[in-house]
PDB file of C-alpha atoms and ligand atoms in Angstrom:
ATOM      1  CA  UNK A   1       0.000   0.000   0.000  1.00 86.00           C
ATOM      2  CA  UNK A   2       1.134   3.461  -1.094  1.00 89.00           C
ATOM      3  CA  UNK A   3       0.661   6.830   0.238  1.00 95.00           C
ATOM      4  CA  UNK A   4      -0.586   9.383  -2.466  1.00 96.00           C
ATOM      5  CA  UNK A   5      -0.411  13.231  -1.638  1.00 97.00           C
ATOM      6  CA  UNK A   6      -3.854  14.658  -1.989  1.00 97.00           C
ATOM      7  CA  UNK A   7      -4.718  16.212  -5.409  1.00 96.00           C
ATOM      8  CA  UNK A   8      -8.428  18.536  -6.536  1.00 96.00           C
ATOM      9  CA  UNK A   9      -9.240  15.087  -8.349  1.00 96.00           C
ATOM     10  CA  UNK A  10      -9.233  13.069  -4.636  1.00 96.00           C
ATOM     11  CA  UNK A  11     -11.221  15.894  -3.359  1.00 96.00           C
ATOM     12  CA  UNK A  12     -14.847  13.147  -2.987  1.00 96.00           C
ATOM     13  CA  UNK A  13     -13.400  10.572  -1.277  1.00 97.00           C
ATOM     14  CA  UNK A  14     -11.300  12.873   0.512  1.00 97.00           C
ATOM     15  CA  UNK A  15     -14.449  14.229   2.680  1.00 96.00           C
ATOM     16  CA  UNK A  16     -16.015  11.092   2.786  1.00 96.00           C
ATOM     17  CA  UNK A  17     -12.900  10.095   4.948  1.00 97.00           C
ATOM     18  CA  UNK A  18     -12.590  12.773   6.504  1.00 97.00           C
ATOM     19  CA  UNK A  19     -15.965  12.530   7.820  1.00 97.00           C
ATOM     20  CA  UNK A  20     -15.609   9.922  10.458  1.00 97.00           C
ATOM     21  CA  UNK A  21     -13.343  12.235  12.157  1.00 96.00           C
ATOM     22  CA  UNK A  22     -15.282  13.761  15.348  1.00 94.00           C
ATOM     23  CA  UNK A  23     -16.694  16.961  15.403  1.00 88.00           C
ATOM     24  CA  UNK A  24     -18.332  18.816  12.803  1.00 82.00           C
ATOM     25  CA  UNK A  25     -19.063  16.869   9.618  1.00 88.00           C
ATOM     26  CA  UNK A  26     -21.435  19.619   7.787  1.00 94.00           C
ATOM     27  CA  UNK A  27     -20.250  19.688   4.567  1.00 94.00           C
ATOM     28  CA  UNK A  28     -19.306  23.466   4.501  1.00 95.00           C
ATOM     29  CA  UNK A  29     -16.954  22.253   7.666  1.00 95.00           C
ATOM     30  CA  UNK A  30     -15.544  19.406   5.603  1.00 96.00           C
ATOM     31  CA  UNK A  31     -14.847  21.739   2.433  1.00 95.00           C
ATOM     32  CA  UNK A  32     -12.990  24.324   4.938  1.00 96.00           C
ATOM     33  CA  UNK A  33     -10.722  21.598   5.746  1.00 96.00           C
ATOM     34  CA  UNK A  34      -9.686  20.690   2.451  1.00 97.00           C
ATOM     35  CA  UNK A  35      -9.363  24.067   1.486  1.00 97.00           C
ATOM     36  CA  UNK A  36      -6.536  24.339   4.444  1.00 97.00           C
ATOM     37  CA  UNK A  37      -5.205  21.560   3.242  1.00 97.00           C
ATOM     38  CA  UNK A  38      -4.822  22.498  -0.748  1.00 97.00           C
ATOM     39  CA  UNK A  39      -3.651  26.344   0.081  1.00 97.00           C
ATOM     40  CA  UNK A  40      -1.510  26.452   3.391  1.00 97.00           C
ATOM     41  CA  UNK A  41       1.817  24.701   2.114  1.00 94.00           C
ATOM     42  CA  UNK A  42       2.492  23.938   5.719  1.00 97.00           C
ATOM     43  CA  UNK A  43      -0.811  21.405   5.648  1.00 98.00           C
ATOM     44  CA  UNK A  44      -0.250  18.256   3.949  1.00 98.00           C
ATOM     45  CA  UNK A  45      -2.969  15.333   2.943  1.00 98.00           C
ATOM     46  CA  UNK A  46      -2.401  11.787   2.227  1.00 98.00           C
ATOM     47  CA  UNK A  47      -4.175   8.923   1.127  1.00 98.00           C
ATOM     48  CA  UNK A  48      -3.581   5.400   1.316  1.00 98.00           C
ATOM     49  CA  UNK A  49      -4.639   2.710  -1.489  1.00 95.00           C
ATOM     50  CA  UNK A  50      -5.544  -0.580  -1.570  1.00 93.00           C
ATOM     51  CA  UNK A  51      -6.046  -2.093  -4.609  1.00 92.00           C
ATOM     52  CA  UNK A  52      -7.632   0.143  -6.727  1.00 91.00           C
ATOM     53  CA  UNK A  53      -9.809   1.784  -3.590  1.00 94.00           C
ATOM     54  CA  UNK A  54      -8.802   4.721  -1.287  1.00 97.00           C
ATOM     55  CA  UNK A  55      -9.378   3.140   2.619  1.00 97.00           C
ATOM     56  CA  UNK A  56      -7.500   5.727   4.586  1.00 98.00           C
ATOM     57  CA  UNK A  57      -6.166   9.388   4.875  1.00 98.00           C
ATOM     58  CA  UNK A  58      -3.619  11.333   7.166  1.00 98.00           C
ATOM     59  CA  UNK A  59      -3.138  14.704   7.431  1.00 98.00           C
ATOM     60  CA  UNK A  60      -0.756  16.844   9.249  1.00 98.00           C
ATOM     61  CA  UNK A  61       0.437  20.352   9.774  1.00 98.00           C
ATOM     62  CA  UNK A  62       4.455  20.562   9.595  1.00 98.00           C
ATOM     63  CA  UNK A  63       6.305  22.506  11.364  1.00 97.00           C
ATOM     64  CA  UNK A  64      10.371  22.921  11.396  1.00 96.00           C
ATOM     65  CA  UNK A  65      11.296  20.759  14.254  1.00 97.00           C
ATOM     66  CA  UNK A  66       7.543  18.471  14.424  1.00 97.00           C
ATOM     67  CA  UNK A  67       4.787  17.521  12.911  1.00 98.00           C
ATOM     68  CA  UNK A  68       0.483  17.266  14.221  1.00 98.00           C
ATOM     69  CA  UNK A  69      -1.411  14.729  13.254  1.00 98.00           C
ATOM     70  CA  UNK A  70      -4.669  16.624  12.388  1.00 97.00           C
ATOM     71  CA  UNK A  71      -6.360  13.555  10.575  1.00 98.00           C
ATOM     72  CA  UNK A  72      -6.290   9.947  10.685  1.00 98.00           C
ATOM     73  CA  UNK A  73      -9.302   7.854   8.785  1.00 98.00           C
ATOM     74  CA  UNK A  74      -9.956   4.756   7.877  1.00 98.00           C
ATOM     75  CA  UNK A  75     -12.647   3.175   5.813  1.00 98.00           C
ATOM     76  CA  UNK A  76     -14.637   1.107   8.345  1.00 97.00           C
ATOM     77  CA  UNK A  77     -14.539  -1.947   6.388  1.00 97.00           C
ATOM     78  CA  UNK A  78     -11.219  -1.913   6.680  1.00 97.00           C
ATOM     79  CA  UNK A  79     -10.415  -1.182  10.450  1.00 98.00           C
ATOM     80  CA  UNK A  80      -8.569  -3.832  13.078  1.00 97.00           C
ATOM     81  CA  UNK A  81      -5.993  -4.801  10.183  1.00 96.00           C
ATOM     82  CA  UNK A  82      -2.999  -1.903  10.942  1.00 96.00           C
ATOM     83  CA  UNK A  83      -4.075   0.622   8.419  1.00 97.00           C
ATOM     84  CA  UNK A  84      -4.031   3.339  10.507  1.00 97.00           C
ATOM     85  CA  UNK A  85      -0.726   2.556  12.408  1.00 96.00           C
ATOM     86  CA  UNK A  86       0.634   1.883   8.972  1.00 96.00           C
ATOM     87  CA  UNK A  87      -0.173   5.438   7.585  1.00 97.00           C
ATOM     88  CA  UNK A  88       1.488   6.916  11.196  1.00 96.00           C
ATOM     89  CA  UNK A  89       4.637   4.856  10.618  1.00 95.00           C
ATOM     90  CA  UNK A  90       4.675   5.791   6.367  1.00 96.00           C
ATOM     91  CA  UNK A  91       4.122   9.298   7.625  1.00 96.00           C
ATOM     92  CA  UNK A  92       6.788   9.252   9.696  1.00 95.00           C
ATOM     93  CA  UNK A  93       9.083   7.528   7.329  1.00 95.00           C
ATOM     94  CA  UNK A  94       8.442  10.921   5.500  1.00 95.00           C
ATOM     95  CA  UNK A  95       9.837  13.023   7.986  1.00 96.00           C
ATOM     96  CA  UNK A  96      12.129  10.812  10.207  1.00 95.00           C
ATOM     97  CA  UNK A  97      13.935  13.996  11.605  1.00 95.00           C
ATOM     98  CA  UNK A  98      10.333  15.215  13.116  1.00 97.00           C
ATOM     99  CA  UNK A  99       8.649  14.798  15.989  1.00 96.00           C
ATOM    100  CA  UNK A 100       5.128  13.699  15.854  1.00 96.00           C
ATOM    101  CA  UNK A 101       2.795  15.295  18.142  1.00 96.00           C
ATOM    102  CA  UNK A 102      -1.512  14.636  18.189  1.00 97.00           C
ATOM    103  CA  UNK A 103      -4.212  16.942  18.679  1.00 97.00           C
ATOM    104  CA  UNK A 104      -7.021  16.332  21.439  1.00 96.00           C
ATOM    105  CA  UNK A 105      -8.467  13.790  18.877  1.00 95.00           C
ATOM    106  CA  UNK A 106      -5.484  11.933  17.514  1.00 97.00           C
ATOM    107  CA  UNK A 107      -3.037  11.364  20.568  1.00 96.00           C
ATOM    108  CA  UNK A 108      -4.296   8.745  21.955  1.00 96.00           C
ATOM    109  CA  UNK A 109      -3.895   6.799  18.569  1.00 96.00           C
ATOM    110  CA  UNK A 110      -0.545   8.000  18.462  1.00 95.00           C
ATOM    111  CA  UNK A 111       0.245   6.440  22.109  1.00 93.00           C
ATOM    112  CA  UNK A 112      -1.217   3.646  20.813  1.00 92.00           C
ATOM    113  CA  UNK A 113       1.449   3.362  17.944  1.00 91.00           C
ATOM    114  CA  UNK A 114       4.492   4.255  19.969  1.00 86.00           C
ATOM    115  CA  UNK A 115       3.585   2.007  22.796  1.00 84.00           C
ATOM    116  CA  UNK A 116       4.190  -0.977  20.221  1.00 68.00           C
ATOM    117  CA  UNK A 117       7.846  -1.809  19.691  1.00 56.00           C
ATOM    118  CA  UNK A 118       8.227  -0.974  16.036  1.00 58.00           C
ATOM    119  CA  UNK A 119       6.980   2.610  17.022  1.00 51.00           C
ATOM    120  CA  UNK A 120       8.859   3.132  19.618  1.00 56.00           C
ATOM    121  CA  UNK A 121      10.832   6.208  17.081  1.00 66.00           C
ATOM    122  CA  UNK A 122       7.968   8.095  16.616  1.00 69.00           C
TER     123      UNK A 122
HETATM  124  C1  COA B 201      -8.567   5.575  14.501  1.00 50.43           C
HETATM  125  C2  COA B 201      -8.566   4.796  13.204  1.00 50.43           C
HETATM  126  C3  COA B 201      -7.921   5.633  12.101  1.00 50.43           C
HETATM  127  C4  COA B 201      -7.747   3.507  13.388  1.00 50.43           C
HETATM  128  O1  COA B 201      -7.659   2.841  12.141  1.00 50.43           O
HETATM  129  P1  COA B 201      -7.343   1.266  12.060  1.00 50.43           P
HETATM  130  O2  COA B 201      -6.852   0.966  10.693  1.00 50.43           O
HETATM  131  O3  COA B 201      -8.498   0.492  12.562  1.00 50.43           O
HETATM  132  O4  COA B 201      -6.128   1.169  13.105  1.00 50.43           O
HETATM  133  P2  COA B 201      -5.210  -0.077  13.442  1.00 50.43           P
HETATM  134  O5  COA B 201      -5.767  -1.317  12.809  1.00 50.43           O
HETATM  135  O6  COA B 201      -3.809   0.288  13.170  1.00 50.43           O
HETATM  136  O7  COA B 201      -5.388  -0.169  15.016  1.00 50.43           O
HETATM  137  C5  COA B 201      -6.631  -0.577  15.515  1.00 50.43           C
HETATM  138  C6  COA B 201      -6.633  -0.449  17.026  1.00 50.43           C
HETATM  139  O8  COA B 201      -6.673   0.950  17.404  1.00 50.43           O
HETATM  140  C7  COA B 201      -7.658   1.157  18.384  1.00 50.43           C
HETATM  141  N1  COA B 201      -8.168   2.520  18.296  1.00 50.43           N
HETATM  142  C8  COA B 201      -9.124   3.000  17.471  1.00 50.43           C
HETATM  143  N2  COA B 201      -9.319   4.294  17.685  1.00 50.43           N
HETATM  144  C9  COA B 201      -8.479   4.666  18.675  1.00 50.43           C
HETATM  145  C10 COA B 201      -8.222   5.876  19.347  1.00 50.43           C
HETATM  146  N3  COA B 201      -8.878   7.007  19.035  1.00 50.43           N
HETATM  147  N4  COA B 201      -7.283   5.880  20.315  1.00 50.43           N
HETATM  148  C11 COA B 201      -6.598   4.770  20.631  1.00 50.43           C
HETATM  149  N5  COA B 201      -6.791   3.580  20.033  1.00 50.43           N
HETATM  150  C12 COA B 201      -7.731   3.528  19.053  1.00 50.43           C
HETATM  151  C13 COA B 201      -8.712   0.115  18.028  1.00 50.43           C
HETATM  152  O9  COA B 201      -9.524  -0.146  19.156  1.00 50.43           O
HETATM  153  C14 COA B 201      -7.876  -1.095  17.648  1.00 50.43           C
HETATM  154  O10 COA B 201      -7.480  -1.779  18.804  1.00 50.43           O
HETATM  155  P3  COA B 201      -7.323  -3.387  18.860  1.00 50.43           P
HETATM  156  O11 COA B 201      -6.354  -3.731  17.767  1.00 50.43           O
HETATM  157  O12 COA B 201      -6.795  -3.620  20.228  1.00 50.43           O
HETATM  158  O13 COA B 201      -8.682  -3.897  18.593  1.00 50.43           O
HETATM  159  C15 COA B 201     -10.012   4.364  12.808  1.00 50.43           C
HETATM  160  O14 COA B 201     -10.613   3.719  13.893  1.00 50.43           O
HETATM  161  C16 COA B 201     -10.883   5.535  12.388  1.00 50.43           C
HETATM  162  O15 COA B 201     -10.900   5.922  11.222  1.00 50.43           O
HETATM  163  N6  COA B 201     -11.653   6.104  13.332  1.00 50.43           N
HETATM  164  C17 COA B 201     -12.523   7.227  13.028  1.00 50.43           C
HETATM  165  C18 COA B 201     -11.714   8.479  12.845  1.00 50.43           C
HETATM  166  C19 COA B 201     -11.174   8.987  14.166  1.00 50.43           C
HETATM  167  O16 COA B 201     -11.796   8.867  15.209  1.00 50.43           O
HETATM  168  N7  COA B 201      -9.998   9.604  14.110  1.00 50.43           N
HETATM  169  C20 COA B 201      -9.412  10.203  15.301  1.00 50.43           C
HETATM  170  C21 COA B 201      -8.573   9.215  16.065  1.00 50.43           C
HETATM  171  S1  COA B 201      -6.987   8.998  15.231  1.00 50.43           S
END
């Protein structure tokens, strides 16, 4: 499985995914966020693919020294089998000289990742 920077042609399945995040879901919320995400350089969007289907998304905002996980989705059909720890760890592979830090919604996923051995970098 790959991780594909978000492009305008993504944007769909995009807010689908980013829907099961908490919180506010209207779609004027939903389009805000992937505004952020396609004009603030310092916001980045991912998607993951599995066979020919998106299943998952991360997003993060960068800074020089870190990085927040501000999004982590996956396709409920396709949660329990280490899609979402995968995407952390691919992320990070990204940007191994950052630190990862969560937001209220994301850090205890994070935890989650680091407390397992093969995390233990992030
Ligand atoms: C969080 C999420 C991305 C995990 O995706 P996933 O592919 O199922 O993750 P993994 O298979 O790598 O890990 C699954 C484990 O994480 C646990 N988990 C799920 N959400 C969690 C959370 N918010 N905090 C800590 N652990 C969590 C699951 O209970 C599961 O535990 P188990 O293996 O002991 O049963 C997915 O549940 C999701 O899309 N949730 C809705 C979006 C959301 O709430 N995002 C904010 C939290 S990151």
């Amino acid at each position: 499985m790959m991780l594909l920077r978000y492009k305008k042609t993504y944007e769909k399945i995009a807010m689908g995914l980013l829907s099961y995040m908490p919180g506010d879901k209207t779609v004027k919320k939903l389009q805000e966020t992937i505004l952020q995400y396609e004009t603030n350089d310092s916001w980045q969007l991912y998607l993951i693919k599995k066979d020919d289907d998106f299943i998952g998304l991360i997003g993060i905002e960068l800074g020089d020294d870190s990085y927040t996980l501000q999004h982590l989705s996956v396709n409920p059909s396709f949660r329990g089998e280490g899609i979402g720890k995968e995407m952390v760890m691919k992320l990070q592979a990204l940007f191994p000289d950052k630190k990862c830090f969560g937001t209220e919604e994301t850090d205890s996923f994070i935890q989650r990742c680091k407390s397992k051995e093969e995390g233990a970098d992030l």
